[in-house]
Short mmCIF file of C-alpha atoms and ligand atoms in Angstrom, two decimals:
data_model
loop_
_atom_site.label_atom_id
_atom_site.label_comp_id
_atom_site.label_asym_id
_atom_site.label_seq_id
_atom_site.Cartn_x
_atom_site.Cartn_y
_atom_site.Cartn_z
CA UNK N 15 5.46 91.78 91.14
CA UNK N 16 5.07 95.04 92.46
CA UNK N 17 7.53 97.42 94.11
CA UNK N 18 6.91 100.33 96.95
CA UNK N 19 8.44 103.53 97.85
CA UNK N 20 8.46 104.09 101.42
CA UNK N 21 8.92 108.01 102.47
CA UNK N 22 11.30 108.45 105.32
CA UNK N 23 13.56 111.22 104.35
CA UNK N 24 11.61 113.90 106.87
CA UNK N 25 13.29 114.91 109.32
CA UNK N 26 10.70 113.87 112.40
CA UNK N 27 11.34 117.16 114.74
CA UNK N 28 8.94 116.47 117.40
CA UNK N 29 10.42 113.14 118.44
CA UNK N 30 13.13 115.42 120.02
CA UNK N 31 15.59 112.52 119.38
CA UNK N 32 18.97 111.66 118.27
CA UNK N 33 17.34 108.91 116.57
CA UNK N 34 15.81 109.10 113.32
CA UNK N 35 11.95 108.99 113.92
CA UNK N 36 11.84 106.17 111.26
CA UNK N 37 14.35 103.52 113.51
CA UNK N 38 12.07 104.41 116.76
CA UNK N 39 10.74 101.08 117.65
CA UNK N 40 7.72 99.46 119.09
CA UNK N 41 8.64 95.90 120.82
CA UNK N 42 12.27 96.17 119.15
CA UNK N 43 11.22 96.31 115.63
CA UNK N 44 12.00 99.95 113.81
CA UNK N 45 8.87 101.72 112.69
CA UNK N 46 10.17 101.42 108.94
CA UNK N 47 10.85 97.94 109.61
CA UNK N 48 6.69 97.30 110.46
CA UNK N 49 6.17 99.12 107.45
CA UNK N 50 8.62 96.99 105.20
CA UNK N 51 7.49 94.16 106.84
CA UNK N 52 3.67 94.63 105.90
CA UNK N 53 4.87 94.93 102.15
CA UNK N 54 6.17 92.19 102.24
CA UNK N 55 3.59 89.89 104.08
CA UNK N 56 1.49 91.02 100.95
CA UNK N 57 3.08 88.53 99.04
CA UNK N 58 3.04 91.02 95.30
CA UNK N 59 6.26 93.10 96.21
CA UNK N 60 9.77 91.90 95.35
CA UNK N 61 11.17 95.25 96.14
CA UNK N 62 11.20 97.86 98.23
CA UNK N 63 12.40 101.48 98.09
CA UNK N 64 13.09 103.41 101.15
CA UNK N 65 13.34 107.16 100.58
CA UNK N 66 16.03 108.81 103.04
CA UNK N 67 17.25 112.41 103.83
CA UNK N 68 17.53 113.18 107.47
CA UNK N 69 20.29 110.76 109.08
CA UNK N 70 20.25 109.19 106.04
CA UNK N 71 23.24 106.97 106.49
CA UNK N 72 21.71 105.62 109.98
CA UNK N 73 18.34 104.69 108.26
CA UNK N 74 20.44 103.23 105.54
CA UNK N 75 22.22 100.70 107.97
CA UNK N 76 19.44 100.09 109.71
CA UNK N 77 17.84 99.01 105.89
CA UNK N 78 20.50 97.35 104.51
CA UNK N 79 21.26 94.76 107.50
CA UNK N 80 17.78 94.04 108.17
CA UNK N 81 15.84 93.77 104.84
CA UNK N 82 17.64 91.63 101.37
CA UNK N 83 14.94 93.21 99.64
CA UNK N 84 14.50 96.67 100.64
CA UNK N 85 17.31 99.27 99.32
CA UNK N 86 17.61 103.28 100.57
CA UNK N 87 17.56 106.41 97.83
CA UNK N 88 18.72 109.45 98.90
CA UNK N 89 16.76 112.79 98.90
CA UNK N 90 18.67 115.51 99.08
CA UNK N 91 17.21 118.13 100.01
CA UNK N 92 13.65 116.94 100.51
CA UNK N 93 11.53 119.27 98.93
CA UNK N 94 8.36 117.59 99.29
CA UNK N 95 6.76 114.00 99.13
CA UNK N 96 6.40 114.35 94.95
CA UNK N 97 10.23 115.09 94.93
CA UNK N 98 10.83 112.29 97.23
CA UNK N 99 8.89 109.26 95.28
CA UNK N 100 10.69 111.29 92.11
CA UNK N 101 13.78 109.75 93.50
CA UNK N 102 13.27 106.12 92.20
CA UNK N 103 13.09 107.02 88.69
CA UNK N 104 16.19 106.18 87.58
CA UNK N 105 15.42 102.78 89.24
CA UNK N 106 12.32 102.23 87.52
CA UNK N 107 12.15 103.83 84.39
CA UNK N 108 11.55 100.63 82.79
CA UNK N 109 9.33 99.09 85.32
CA UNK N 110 5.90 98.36 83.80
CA UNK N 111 3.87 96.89 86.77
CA UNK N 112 2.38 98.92 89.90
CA UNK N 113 4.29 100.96 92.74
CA UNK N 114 2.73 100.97 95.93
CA UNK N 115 3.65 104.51 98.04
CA UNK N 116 3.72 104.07 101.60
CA UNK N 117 4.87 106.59 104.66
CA UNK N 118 7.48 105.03 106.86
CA UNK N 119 6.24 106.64 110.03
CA UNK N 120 2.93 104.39 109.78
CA UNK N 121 3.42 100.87 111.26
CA UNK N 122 0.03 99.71 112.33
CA UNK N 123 -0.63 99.28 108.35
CA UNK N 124 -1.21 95.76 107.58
CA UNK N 125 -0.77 93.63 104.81
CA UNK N 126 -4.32 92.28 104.52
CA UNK N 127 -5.27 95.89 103.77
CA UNK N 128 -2.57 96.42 101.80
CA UNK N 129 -3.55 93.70 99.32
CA UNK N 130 -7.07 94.43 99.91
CA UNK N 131 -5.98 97.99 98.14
CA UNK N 132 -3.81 96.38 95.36
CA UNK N 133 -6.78 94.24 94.60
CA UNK N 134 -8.83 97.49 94.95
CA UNK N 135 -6.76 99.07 92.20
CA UNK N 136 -6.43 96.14 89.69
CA UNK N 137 -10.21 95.24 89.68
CA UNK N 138 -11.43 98.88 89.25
CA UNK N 139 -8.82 99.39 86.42
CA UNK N 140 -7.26 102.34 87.79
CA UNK N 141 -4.37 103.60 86.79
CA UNK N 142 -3.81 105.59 90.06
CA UNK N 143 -5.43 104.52 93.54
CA UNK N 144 -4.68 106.69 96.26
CA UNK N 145 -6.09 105.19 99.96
CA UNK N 146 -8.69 107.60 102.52
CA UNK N 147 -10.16 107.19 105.24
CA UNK N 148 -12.91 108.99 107.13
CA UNK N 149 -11.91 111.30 110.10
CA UNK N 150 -14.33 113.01 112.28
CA UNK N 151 -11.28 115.78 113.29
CA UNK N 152 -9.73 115.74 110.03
CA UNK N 153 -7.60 118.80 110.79
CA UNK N 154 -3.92 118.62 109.35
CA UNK N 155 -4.57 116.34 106.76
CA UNK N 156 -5.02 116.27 102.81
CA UNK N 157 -8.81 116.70 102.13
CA UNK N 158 -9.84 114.64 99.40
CA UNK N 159 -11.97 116.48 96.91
CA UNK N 160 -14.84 114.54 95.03
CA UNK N 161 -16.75 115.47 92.16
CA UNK N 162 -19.57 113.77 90.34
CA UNK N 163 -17.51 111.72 88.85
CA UNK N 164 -15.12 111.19 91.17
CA UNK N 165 -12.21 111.84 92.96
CA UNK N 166 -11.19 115.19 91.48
CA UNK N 167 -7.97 116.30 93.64
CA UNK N 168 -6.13 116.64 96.45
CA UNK N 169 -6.03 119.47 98.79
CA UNK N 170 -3.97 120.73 101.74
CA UNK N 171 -5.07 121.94 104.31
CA UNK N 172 -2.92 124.86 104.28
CA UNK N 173 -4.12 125.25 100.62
CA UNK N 174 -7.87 124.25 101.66
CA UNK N 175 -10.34 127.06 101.52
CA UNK N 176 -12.92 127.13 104.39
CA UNK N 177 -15.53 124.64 102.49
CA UNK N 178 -12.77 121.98 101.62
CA UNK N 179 -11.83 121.92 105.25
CA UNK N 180 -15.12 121.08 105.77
CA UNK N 181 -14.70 117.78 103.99
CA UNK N 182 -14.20 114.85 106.10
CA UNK N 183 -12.26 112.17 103.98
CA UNK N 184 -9.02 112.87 104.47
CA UNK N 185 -5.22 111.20 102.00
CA UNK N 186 -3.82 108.06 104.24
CA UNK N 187 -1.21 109.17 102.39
CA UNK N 188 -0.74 105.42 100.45
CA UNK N 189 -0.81 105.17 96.55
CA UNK N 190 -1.09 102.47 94.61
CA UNK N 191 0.46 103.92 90.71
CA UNK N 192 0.06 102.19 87.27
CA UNK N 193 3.88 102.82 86.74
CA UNK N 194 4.24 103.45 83.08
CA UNK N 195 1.49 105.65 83.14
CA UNK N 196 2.30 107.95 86.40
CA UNK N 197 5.52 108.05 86.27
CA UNK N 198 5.14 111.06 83.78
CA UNK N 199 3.54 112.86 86.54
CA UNK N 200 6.71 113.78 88.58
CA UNK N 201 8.47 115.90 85.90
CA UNK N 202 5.14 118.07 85.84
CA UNK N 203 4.87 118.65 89.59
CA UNK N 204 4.96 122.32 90.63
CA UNK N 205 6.03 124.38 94.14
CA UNK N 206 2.93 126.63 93.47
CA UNK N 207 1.19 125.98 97.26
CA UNK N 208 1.39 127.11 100.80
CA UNK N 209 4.61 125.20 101.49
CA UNK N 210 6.36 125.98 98.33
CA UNK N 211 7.00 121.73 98.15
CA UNK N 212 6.76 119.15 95.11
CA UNK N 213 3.04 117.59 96.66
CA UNK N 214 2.92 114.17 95.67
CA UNK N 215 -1.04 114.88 96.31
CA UNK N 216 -0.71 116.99 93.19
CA UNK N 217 -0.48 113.21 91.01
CA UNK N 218 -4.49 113.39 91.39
CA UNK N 219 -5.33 116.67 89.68
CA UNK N 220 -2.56 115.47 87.09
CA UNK N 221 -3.51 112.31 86.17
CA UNK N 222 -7.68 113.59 85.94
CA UNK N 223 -5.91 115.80 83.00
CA UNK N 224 -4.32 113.04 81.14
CA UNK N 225 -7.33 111.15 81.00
CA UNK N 226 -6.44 108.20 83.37
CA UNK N 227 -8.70 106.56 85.93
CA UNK N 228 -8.20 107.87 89.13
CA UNK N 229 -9.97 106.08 92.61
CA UNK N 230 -10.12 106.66 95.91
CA UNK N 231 -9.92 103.49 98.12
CA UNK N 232 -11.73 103.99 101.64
CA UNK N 233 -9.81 102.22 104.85
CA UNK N 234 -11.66 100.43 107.14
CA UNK N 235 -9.68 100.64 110.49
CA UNK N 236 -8.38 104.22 110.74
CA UNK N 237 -6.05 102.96 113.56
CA UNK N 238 -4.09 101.70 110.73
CA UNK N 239 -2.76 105.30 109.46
CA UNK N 240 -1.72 106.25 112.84
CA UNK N 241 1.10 108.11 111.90
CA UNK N 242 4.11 108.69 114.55
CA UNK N 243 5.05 112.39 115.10
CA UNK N 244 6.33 112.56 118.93
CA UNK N 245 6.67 110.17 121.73
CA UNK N 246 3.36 110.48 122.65
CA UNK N 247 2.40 108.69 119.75
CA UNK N 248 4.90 106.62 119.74
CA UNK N 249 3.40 104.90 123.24
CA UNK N 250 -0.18 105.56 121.64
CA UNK N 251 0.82 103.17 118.57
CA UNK N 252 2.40 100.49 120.86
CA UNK N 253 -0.63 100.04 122.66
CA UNK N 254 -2.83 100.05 119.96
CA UNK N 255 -0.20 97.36 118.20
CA UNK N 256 -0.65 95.51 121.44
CA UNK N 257 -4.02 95.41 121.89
CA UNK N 258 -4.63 94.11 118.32
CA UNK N 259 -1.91 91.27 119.14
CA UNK N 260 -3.60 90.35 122.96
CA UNK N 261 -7.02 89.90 121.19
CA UNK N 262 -5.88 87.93 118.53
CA UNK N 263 -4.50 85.94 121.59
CA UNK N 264 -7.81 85.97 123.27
CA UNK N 265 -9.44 84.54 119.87
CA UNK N 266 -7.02 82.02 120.11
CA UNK N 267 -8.11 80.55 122.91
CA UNK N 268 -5.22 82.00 125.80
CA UNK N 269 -6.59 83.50 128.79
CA UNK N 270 -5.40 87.12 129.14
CA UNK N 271 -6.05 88.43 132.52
CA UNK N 272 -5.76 91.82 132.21
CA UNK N 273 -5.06 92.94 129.19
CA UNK N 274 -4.18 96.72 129.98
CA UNK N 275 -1.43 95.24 131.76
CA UNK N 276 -0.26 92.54 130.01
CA UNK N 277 2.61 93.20 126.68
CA UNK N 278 2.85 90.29 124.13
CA UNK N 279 5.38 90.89 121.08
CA UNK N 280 4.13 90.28 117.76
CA UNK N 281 6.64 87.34 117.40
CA UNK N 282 5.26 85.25 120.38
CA UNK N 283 3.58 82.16 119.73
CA UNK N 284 0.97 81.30 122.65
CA UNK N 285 -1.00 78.15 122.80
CA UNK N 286 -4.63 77.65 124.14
CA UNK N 287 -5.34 77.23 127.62
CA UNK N 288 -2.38 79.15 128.98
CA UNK N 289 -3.05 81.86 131.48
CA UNK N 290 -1.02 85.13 130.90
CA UNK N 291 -1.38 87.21 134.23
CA UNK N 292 -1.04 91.00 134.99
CA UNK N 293 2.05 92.77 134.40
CA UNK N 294 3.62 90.85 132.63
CA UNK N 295 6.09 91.66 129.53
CA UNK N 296 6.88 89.09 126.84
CA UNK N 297 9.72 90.83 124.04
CA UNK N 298 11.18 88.71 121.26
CA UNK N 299 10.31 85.31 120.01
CA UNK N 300 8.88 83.31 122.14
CA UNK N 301 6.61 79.65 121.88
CA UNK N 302 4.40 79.18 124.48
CA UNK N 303 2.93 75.85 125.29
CA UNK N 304 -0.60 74.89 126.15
CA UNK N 305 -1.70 75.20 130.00
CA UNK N 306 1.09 77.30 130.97
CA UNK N 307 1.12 79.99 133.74
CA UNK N 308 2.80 82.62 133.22
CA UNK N 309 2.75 86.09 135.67
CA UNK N 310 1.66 88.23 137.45
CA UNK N 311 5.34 89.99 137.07
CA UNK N 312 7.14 88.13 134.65
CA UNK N 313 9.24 88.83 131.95
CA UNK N 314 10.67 86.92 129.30
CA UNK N 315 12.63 88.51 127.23
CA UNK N 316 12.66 86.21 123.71
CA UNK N 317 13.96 83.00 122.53
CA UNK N 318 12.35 81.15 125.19
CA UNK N 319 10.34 78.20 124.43
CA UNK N 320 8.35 77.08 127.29
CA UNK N 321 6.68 73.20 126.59
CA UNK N 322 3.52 72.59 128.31
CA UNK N 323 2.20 73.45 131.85
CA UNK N 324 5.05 75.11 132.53
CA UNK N 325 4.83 78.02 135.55
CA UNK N 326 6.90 81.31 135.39
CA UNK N 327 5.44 83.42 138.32
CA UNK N 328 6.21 86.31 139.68
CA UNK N 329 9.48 88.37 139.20
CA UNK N 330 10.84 85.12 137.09
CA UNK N 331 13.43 86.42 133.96
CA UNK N 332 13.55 84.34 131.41
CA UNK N 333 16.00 84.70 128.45
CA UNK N 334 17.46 82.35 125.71
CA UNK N 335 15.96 79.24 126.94
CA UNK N 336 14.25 76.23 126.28
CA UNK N 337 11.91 74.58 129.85
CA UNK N 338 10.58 71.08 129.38
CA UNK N 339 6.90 70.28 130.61
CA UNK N 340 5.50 70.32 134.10
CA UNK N 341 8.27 72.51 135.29
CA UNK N 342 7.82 75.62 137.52
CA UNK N 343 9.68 78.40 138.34
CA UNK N 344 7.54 80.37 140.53
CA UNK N 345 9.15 83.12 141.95
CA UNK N 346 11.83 85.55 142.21
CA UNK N 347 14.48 83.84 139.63
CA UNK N 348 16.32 84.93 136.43
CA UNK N 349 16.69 82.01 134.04
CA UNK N 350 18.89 82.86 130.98
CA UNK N 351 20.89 80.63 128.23
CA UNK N 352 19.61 77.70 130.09
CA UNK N 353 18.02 74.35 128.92
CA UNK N 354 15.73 73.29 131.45
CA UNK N 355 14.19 69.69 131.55
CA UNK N 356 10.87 67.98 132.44
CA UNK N 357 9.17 67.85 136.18
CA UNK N 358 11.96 70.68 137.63
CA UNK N 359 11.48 72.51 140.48
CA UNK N 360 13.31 75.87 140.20
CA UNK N 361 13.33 77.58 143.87
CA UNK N 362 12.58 81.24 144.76
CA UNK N 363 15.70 83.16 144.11
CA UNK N 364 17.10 80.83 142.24
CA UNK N 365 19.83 82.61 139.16
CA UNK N 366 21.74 81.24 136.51
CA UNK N 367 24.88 83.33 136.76
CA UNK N 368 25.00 82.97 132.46
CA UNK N 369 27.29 86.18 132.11
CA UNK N 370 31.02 87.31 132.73
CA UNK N 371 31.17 90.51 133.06
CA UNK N 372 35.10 90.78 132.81
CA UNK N 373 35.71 88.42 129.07
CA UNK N 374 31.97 89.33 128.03
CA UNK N 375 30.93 85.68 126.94
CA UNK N 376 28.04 84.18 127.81
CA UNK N 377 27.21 80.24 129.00
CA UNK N 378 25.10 77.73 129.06
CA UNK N 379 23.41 76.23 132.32
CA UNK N 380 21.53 72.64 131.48
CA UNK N 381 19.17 71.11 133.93
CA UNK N 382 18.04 67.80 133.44
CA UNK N 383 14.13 66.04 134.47
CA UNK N 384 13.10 65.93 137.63
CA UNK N 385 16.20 68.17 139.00
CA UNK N 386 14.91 70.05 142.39
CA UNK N 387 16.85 73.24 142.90
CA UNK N 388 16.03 74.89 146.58
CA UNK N 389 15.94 78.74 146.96
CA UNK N 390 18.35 81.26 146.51
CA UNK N 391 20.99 78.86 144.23
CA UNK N 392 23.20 80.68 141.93
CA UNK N 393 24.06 78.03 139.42
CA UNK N 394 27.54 79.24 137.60
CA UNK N 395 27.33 78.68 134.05
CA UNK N 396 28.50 76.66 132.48
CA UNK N 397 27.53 74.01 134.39
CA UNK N 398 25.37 70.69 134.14
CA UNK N 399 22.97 69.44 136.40
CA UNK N 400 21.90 66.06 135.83
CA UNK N 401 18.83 64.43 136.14
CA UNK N 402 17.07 63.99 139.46
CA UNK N 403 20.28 65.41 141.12
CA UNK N 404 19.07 67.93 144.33
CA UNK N 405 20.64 71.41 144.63
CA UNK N 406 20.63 72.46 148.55
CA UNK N 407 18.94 75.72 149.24
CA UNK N 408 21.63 78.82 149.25
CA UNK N 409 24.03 76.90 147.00
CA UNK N 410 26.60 77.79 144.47
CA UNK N 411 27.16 76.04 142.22
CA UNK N 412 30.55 75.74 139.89
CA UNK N 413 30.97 72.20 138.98
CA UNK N 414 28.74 69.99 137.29
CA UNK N 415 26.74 67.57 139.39
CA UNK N 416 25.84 64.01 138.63
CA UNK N 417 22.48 62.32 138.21
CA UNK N 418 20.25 61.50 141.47
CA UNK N 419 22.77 63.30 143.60
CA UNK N 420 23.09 66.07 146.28
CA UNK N 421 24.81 69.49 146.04
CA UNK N 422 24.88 71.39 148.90
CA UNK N 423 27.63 74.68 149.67
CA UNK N 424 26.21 76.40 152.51
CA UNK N 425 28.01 76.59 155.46
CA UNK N 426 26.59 73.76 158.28
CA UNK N 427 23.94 74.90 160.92
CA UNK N 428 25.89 76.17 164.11
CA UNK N 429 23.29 75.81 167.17
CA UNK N 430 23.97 77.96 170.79
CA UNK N 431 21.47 76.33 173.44
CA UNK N 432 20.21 79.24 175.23
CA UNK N 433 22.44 82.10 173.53
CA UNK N 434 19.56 83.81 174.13
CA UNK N 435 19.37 83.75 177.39
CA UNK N 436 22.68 84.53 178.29
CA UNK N 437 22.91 87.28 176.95
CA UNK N 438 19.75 89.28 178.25
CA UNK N 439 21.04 88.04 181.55
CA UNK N 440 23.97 90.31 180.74
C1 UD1 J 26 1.02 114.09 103.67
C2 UD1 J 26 0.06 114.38 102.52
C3 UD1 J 26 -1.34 114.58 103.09
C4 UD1 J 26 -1.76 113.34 103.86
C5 UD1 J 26 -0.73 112.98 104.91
C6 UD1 J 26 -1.04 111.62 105.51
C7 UD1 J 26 1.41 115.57 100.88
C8 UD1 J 26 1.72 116.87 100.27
N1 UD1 J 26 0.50 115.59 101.85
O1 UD1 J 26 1.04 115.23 104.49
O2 UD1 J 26 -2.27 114.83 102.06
O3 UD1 J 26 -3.04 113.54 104.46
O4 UD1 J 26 0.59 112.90 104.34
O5 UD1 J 26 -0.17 111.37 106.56
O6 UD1 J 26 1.94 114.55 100.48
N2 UD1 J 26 8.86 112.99 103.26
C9 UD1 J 26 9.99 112.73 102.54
N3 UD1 J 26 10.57 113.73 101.83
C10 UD1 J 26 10.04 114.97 101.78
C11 UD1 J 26 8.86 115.24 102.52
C12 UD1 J 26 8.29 114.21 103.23
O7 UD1 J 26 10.51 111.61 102.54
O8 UD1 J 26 10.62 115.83 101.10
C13 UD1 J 26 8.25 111.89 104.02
C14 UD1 J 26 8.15 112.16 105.50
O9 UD1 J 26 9.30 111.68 106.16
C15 UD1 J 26 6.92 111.41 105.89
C16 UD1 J 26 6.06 111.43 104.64
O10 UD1 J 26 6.92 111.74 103.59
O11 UD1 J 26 7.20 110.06 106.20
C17 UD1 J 26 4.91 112.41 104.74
O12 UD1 J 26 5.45 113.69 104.82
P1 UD1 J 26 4.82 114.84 105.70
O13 UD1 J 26 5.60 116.08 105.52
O14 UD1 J 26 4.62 114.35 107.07
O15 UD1 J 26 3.43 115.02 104.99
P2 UD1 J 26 2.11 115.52 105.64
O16 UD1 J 26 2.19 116.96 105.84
O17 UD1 J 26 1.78 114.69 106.80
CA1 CA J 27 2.80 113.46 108.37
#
């Protein structure tokens, strides 16, 4: 099993956040926690090292509570990327297998690529792997210098002289390390360069002088070293994760109307045949029958498992809850800690009043098959209504009401012959 080292002590200025850039997140998952994530959908890692500095102790919590098998090592004060991987050797100095390096600002990396590298690595023999890709405008990264034997070094490009920043394969910035070989390397590391740091880049000139076998391994997708500096990227990497999860969608078999329009979470399940329409937001876990309608304007906002032809339309909320088959809620309605049975008609305006404001707890609404609820109901959880029963439009409702029967609390239908009239006669 192999371990990684995930950098995410810098301090991630141009997010121009209180946040640290690291626990910025894309569909409510951190950018560290993508990151983690992909390590671990390898399959080869058993543990994970996350390097923190800056806000530290928030990155920390953030680590600890979400990930068994990830653990934080401080940096303090980060004097470079060589200094910060430096910090797990007290961990490791035992540790025989490989150590994958990682940046924790980069979470469109994915684990296929991440074992294709590993496998990379092993096959070639290398005892130190470090991952490029090809950039037409490779301004502000590491240039990687080749020689005719190979990969010869590393260079910034505020070290780079004119010809090297010429070269167009640029450091990903991810390692893959033949431990008990490389981890020799971070004692030797020097500040001798334009920004006075410990370069972890430096590991490639070093380990061409002890005689090991050093590789470069070429990414595919360059999408997938996006790295997030500001905001701006920030929304650039969301829609780029988005995109890749709406096609994989489309491949699948769902129709996506417009995809530009249209957000799907990475934890959303969606079965063939269902038609996602414009504008429409799906966060969370969610499982998505086959045939279902869902949009233009809807939003459901996870846990919600929707059973087959099932219609959410437009401006329906959905949160927390589970609707049978062959139901519809059209239009207009917020539907939240509900279970919702088979053949229901949910009004327009229809709400599940699931929250109280004033003791902060939430409750349950249940709607049995064939209920028919008419428009503009606020059903006052928690509350039952049983199957077949009939909700009068305009209702509210605060008791449970029994199967096949009508609930109506809207005041009775009080008709003036010729008001009208009257009055414009003055
Ligand atoms: C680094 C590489 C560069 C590569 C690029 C890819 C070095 C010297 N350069 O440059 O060749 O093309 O990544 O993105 O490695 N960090 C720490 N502690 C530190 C310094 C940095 O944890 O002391 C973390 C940062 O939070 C960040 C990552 O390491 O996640 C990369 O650091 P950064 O300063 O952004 O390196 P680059 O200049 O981008
Ligand atoms: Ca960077």
């Amino acid at each position: 099993m192999l371990k990684s080292v995930i950098l995410a002590a810098g301090k991630g200025t141009r997010m121009k956040s209180e946040t640290p850039k690291v626990l910025h997140t894309i569909f409510d998952k951190t950018l560290v926690g993508y990151v983690i994530e992909a390590v671990n959908n390898t399959g080869l890692a058993d543990e994970n090292f996350v390097v923190v500095g800056h806000q530290a102790e928030k990155v920390e919590e953030h680590v600890k509570k979400n990930y068994s098998n990830a653990r934080t090592v401080l940096q303090s004060p980060q004097l470079g990327t060589g200094h910060a991987v430096s910090m797990v050797l007290p961990y490791l100095e035992n540790f025989e297998g490989e150590v994958i390096v990682l940046c924790g600002d980069t979470p469109l990396i994915t684990a296929e690529t991440l074992k294709e590298f590993v496998e990379f690595h092993r096959k070639s023999s290398s005892d130190l792997t470090v991952m490029s890709a090809m950039f037409d405008n490779p301004a502000n990264y590491g240039r990687i210098i080749r020689n005719s034997i190979g990969v010869e070094s590393i260079v910034e490009e505020k070290d780079a002289t004119v010809e090297q920043k010429a070269v167009k394969e640029i450091n990903a910035g991810i390692y893959c390390l033949d431990w008990s070989k490389v981890k020799y390397a971070f004692s030797e590391l020097k500040t001798n360069n334009a920004q006075g740091e410990y370069y972890l880049t430096d590991i490639i000139k070093w380990g061409n002088e002890k005689g090991l076998k050093v590789n470069a391994y070429t990414l595919k997708n360059n999408e997938e070293i996006f790295g997030i500096n500001s905001k701006s990227n920030l929304a650039q990497a969301a829609k780029m994760l988005n995109r890749r999860i709406i096609n994989k969608h489309l491949d699948a078999g769902v129709t996506v109307v417009d995809p530009d329009t249209t957000w799907i979470s990475p934890e959303t399940i969606i079965e063939q045949d269902t038609v996602i329409y414009p504008m429409t937001y799906i966060e969370g876990k969610n499982k998505i029958g086959k045939n279902c309608k869902i949009g233009p304007f809807a939003h459901l906002r996870g846990d919600v498992v929707l059973e087959d032809f099932v219609k959410v339309g437009n401006f329906v909320e959905v949160k927390k809850t589970t609707i049978k088959s062959n139901t519809n809620a059209c239009h207009l309605s917020y539907i939240g800690d509900s279970e919702v049975g088979s053949n229901v008609n949910i009004g327009a305006g229809t709400i599940t009043a699931n929250y109280n404001p004033l003791t902060k707890e939430k409750s349950k609404t249940i709607i049995g098959n064939n209920v028919k609820i008419g428009s503009n109901s606020v059903l006052v959880a928690p509350v039952t209504i049983e199957e077949g029963a009939n909700v009068g439009a305009l209702s509210v409702i605060t008791k449970d009401i029994p199967s096949w029967a009508l609930a109506i609390t809207r005041a009775p239908i009080k008709i003036v012959e010729d008001w009208v009239k009257k009055v414009l006669k003055g």
